[in-house]
Coordinates of C-alpha atoms and ligand atoms in Angstrom, one line a residue:
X9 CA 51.3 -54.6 8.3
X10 CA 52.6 -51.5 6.6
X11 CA 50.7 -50.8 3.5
X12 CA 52.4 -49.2 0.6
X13 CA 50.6 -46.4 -1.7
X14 CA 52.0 -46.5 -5.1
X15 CA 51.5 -44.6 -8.0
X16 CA 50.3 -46.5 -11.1
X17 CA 53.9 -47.1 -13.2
X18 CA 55.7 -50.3 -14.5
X19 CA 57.6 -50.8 -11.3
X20 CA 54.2 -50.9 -9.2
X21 CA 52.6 -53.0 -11.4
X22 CA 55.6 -55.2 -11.4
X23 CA 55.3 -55.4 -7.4
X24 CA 51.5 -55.6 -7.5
X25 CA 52.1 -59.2 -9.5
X26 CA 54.4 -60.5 -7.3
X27 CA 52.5 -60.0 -4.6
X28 CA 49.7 -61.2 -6.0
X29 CA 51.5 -64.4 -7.5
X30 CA 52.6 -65.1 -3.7
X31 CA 49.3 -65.3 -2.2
X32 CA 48.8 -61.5 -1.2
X33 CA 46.3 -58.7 -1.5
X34 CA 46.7 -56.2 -4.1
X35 CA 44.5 -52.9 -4.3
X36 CA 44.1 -51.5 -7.8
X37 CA 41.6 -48.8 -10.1
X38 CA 39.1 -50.1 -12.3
X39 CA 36.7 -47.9 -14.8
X40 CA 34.3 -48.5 -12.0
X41 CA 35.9 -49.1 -8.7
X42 CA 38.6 -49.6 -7.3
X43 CA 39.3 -53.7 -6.3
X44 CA 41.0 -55.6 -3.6
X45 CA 42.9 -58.3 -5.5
X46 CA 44.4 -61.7 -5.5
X47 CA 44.5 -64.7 -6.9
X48 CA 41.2 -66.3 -8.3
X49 CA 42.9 -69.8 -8.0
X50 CA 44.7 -70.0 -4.6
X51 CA 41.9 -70.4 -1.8
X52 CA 43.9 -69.3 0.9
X53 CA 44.6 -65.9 -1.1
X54 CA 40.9 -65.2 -1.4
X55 CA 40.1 -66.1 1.7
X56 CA 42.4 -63.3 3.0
X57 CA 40.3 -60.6 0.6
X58 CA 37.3 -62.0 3.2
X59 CA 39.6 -61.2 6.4
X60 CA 40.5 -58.0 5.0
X61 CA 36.8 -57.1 4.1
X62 CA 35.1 -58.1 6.8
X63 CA 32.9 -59.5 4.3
X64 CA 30.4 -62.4 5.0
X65 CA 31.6 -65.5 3.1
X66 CA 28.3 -66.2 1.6
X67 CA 28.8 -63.5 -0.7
X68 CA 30.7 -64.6 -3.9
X69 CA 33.6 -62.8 -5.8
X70 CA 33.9 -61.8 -9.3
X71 CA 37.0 -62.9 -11.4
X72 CA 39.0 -60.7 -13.3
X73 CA 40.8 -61.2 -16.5
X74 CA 42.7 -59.4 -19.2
X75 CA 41.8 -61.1 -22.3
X76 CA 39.2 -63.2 -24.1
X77 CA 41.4 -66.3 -24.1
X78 CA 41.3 -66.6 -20.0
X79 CA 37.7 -67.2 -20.0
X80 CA 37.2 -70.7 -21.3
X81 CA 39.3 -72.4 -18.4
X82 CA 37.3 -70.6 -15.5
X83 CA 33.6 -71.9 -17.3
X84 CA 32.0 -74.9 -17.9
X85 CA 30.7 -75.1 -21.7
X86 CA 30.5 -73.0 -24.2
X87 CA 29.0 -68.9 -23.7
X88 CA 25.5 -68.5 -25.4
X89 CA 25.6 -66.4 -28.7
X90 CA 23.5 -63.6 -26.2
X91 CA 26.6 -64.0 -24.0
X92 CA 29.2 -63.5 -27.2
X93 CA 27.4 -61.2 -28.2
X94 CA 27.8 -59.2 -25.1
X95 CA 31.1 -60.0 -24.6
X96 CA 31.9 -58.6 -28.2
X97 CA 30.2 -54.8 -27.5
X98 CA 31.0 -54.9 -23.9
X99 CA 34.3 -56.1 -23.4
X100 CA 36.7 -54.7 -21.7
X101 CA 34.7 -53.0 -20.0
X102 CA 32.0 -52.3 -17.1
X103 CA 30.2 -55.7 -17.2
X104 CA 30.0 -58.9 -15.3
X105 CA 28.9 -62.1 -16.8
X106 CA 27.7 -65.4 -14.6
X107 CA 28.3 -68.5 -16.2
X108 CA 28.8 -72.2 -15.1
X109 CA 31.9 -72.3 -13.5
X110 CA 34.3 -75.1 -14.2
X111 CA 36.6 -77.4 -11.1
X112 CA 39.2 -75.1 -11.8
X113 CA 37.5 -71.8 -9.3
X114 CA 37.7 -72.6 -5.8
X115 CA 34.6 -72.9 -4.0
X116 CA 35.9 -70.0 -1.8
X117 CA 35.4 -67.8 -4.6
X118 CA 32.0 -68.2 -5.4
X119 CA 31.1 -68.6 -2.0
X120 CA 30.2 -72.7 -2.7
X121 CA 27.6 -71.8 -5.7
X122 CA 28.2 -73.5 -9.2
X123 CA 28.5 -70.4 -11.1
X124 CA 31.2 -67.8 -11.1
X125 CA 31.2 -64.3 -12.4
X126 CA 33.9 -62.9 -14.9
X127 CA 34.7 -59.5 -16.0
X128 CA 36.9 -58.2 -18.5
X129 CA 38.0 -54.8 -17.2
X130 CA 38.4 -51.7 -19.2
X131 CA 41.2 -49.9 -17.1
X132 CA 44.7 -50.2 -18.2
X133 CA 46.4 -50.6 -15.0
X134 CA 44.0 -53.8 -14.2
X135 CA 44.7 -55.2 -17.4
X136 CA 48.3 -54.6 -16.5
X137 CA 48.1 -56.3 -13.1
X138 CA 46.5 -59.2 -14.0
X139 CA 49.0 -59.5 -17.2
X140 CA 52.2 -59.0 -14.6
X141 CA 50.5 -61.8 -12.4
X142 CA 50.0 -63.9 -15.2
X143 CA 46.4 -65.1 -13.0
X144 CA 43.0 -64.5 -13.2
X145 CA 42.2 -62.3 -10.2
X146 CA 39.2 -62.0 -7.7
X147 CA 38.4 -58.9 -6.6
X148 CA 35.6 -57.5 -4.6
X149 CA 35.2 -53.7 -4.3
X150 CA 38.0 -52.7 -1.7
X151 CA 35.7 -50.8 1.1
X152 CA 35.4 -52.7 4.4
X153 CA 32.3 -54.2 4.1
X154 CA 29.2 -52.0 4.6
X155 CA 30.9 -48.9 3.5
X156 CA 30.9 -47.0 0.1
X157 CA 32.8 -48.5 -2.6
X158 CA 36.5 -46.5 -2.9
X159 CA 36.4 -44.3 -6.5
X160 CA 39.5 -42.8 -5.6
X161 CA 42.9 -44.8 -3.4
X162 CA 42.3 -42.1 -0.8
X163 CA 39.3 -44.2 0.2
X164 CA 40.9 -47.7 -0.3
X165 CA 43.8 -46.2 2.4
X166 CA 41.2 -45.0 4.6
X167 CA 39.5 -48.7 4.7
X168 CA 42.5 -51.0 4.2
X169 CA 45.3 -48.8 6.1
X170 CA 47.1 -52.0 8.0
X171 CA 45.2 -54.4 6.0
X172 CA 47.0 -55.2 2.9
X173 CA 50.7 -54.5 1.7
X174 CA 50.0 -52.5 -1.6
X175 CA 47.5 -50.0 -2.9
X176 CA 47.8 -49.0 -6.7
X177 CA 46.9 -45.3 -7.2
X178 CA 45.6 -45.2 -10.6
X179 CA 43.3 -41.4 -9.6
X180 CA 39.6 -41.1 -9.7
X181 CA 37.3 -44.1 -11.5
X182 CA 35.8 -42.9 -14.6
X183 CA 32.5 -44.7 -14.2
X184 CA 31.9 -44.8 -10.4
X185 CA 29.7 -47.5 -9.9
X186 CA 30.5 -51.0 -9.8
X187 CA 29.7 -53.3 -13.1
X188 CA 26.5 -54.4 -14.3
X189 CA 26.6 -58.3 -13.2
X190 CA 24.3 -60.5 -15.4
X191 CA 23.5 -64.4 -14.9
X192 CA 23.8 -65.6 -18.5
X193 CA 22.9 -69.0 -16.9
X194 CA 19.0 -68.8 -18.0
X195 CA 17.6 -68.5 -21.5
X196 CA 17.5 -64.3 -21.5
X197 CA 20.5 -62.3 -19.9
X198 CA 18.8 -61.2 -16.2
X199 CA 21.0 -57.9 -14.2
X200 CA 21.1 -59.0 -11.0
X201 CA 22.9 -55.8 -10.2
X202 CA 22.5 -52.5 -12.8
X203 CA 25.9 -50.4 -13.3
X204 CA 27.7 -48.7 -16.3
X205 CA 26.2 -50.9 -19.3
X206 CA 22.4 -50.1 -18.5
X207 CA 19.3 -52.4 -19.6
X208 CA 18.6 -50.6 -22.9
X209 CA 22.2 -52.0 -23.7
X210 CA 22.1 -55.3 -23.7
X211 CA 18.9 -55.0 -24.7
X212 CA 19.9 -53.4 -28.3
X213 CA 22.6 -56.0 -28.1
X214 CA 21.0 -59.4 -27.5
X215 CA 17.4 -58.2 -28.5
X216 CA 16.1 -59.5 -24.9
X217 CA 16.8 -58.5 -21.0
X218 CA 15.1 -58.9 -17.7
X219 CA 15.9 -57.0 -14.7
X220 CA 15.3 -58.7 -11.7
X221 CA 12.9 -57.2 -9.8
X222 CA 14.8 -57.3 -6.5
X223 CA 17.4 -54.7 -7.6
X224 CA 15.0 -51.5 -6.6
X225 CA 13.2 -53.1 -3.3
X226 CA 14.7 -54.4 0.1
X227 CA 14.3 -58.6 0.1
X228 CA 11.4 -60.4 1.6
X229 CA 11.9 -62.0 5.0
X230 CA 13.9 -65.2 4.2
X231 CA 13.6 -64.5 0.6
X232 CA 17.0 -66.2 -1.2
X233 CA 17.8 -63.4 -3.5
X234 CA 19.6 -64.9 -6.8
X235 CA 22.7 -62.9 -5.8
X236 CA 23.9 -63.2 -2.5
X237 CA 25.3 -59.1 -2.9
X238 CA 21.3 -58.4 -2.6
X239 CA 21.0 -59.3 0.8
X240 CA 23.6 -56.5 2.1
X241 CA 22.7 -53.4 3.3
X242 CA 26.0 -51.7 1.2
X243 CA 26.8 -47.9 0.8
X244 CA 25.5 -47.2 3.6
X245 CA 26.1 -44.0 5.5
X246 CA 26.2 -44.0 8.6
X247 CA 23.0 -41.1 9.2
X248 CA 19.7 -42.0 8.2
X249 CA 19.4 -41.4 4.7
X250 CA 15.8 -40.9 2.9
X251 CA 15.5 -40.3 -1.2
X252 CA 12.9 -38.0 -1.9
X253 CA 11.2 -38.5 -5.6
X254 CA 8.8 -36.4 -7.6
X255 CA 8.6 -33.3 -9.4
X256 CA 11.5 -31.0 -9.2
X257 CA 9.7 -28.5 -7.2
X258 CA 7.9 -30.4 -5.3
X259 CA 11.2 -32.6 -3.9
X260 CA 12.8 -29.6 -3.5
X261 CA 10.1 -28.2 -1.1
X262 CA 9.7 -31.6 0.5
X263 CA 13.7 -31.5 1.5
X264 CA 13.2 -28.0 2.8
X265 CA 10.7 -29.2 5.5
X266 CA 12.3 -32.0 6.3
X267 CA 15.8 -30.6 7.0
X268 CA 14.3 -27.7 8.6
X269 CA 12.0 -29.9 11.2
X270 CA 15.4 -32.3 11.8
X271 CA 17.1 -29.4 12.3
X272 CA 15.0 -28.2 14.9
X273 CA 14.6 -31.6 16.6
X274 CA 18.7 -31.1 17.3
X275 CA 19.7 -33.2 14.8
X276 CA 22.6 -32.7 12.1
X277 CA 21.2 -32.6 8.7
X278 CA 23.2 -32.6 5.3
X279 CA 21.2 -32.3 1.7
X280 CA 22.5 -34.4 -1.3
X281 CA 21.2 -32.8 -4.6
X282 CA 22.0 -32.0 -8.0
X283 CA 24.3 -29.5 -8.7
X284 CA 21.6 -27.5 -10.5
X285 CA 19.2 -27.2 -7.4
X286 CA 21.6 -26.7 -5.0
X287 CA 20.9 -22.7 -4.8
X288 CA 17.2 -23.7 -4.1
X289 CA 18.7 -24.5 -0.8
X290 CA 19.6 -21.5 0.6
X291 CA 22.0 -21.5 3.5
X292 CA 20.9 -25.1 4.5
X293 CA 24.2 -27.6 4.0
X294 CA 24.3 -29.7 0.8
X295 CA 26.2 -31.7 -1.1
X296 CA 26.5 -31.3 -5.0
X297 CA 25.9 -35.0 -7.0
X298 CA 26.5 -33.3 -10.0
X299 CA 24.4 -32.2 -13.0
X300 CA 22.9 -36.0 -14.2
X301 CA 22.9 -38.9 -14.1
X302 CA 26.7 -39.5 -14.5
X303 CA 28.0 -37.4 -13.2
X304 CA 25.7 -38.4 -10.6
X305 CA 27.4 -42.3 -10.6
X306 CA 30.6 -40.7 -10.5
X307 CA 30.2 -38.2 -7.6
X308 CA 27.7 -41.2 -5.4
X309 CA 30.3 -42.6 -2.9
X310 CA 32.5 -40.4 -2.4
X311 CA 29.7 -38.1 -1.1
X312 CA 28.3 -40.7 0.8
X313 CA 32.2 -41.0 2.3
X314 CA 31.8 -36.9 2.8
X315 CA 28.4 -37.1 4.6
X316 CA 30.2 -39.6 7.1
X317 CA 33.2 -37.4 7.3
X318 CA 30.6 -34.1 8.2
X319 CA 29.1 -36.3 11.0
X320 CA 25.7 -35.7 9.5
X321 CA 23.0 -38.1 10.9
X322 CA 20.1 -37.1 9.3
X323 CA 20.6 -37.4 5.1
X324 CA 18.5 -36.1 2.4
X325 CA 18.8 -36.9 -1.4
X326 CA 17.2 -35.9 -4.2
X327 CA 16.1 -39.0 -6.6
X328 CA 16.9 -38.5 -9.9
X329 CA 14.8 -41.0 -12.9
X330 CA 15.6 -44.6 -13.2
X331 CA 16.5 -45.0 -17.1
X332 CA 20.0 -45.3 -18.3
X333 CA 22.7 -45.0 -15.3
X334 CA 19.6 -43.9 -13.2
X335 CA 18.8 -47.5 -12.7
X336 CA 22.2 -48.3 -11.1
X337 CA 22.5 -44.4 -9.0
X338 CA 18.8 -45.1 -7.6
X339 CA 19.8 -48.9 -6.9
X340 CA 22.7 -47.5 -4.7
X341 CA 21.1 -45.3 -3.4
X342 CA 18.4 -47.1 -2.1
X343 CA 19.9 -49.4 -0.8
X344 CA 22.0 -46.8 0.9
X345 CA 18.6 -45.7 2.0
X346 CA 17.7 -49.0 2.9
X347 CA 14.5 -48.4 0.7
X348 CA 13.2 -45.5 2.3
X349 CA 12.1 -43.7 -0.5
X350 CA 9.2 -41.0 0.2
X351 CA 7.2 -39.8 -2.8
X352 CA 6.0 -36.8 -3.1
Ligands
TXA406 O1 32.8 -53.2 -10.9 C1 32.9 -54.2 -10.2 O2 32.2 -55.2 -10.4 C2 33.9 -54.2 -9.0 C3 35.3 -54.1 -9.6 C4 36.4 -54.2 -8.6 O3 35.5 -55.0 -10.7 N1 33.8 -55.4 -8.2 C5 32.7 -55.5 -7.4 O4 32.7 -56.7 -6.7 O5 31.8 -54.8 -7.3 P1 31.8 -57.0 -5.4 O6 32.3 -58.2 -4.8 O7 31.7 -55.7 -4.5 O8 30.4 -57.3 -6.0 C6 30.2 -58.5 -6.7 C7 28.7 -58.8 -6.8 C8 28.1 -59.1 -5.5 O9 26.8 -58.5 -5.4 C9 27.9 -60.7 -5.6 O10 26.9 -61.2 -4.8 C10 27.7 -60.8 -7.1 O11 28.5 -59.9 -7.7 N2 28.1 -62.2 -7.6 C11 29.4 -62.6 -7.7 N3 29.4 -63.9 -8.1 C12 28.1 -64.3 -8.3 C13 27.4 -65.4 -8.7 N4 28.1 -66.5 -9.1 N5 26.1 -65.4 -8.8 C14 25.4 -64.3 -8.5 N6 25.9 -63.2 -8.1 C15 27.3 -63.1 -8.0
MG407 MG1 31.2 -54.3 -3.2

């Protein structure tokens, strides 16, 4: 299959909604990342998304729409006043919401459970597609599965090259990181996965929040994680990566050692660090993640993408705190890590 790279215009968008309205995939920017498209009610569409991902069919997809109105059809009952209240600060924007999902969403689309996820995108050119389709859309992330999520349609091409017909280029993702995806299925909203609208958010907003506690540590042996997503090693480079976390000083003179002593065992090491340590280096090789935390969220994959590129097998990152978008950064990043986080 050839697959086209667009630009972002009416004419693509046009195209994208065809496409998408006869059953294909569609690859298009988000605030966050970019997604791999098609329709949320035609089974046979998402399963392709699956195909094209290589992604396990346990995991579920989240639905996309471009206004308020959409929602009521995909959900059974009526959203919670925590969940309106969200919806009304939040949307469009970086946030998921689980509700009860109505006979209308295919089982294929949230992977046989009885809830399905919605989000309300912020980008323009989303909003667009999903307008031209006239359809609510599922998208997953468009990496292969396993890989870093694509910020920028050089990545999506790099994954999906043969894959699907069209890739919108809409340029880089503003927030980086995928949405913050909350089950508003129990009495207080519960992240299941942290992202651009951070705890102290919703918080503020609905006066109550619970993070569930398996979004910073790897899952128990047979442990059935409330989101199937949990259970994936994502991100994940393919050296070893290890976060180091502490003081400044002391992380910094942690990764020294460490890169030195790989380097001397013949391995190929590569530093990940923020932009204001990277001197503190020396002539080691590092990788700027920017000066904070956003910049940080922002910068994450496609350095990941970069260490790949460098064939660096042994990584080294700097941990940065875990307030604000430092929840979702050190989420990814662990799990990037698999967990291995060494404190120093
Ligand atoms: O920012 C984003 O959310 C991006 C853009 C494209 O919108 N999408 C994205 O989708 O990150 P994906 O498929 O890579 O991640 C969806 C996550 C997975 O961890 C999945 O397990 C979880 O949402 N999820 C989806 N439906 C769920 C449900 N009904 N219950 C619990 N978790 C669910
Ligand atoms: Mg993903």
């Amino acid at each position: 299959m050839h697959t086209e790279l667009l630009p972002v215009s009416p004419e693509s968008i046009a195209r994208g909604g065809e496409l998408i309205r006869a059953g294909r995939l569609v690859a298009f920017p988000t605030e966050t990342v970019y997604g791999l498209g098609a329709n949320a009610l035609d089974a046979e569409a998402v399963k392709s998304i699956f195909e094209a991902k290589g992604r396990p069919g346990d995991n579920p997809l989240i639905v996309h729409i471009s206004a308020l109105e959409q929602l009521s059809p995909l959900i059974e009952g009526e959203p919670s006043p925590a969940a309106r209240a969200l919806m009304d600060a939040c949307w469009p924007g970086p946030m998921t919401l689980i509700f009860p999902k109505s006979a209308l969403v295919p089982a294929e689309v949230t992977a046989g459970l009885d809830t399905v996820a919605v989000r309300f995108p912020a980008h323009p050119a989303a909003r667009a597609l999903i307008d031209a389709a006239g359809l609510p859309i599922a998208a997953p992330s468009a990496n292969r599965s396993g890989r870093p999520s694509p910020t920028e349609a050089a990545h999506v091409l790099e994954d999906m090259d043969g894959r699907i017909p069209l890739i919108l280029d809409g340029g880089g993702c503003q927030v980086g990181l995928e949405s913050t995806v909350i089950d508003m299925t129990g009495g207080t909203p519960r992240i299941l996965r942290p992202g651009g609208v951070t705890p102290a958010q919703i918080e503020a907003i609905c006066g109550g929040v619970s993070v569930d506690d398996a979004v910073m540590r790897p899952l128990k042996e047979g442990e059935r994680p409330r989101s199937p997503g949990m259970k994936y090693r994502h991100y994940a480079p393919t050296g070893d990566l290890t976060i180091v976390r502490g003081a400044a000083e002391d992380v910094i003179r942690a990764i020294r050692g460490l890169y030195d002593a790989a380097l001397a065992a013949g391995r190929s090491p590569l530093i990940l660090a923020l932009s204001g340590h990277i001197a503190d280096y020396g002539d080691r090789r590092t990788l700027s993640l920017g000066a904070n935390e956003t910049e940080m969220a922002r910068a994450m994959f496609a350095r990941l993408r970069d260490a790949d590129a460098l064939g660096a097998d042994a990584l080294f990152s700097e941990a940065v705190p875990e307030d604000g978008m430092g929840l979702a950064v050190m989420n990814r990043l662990g799990r990037a890590a698999a967990f291995h986080i060494l404190e120093v």
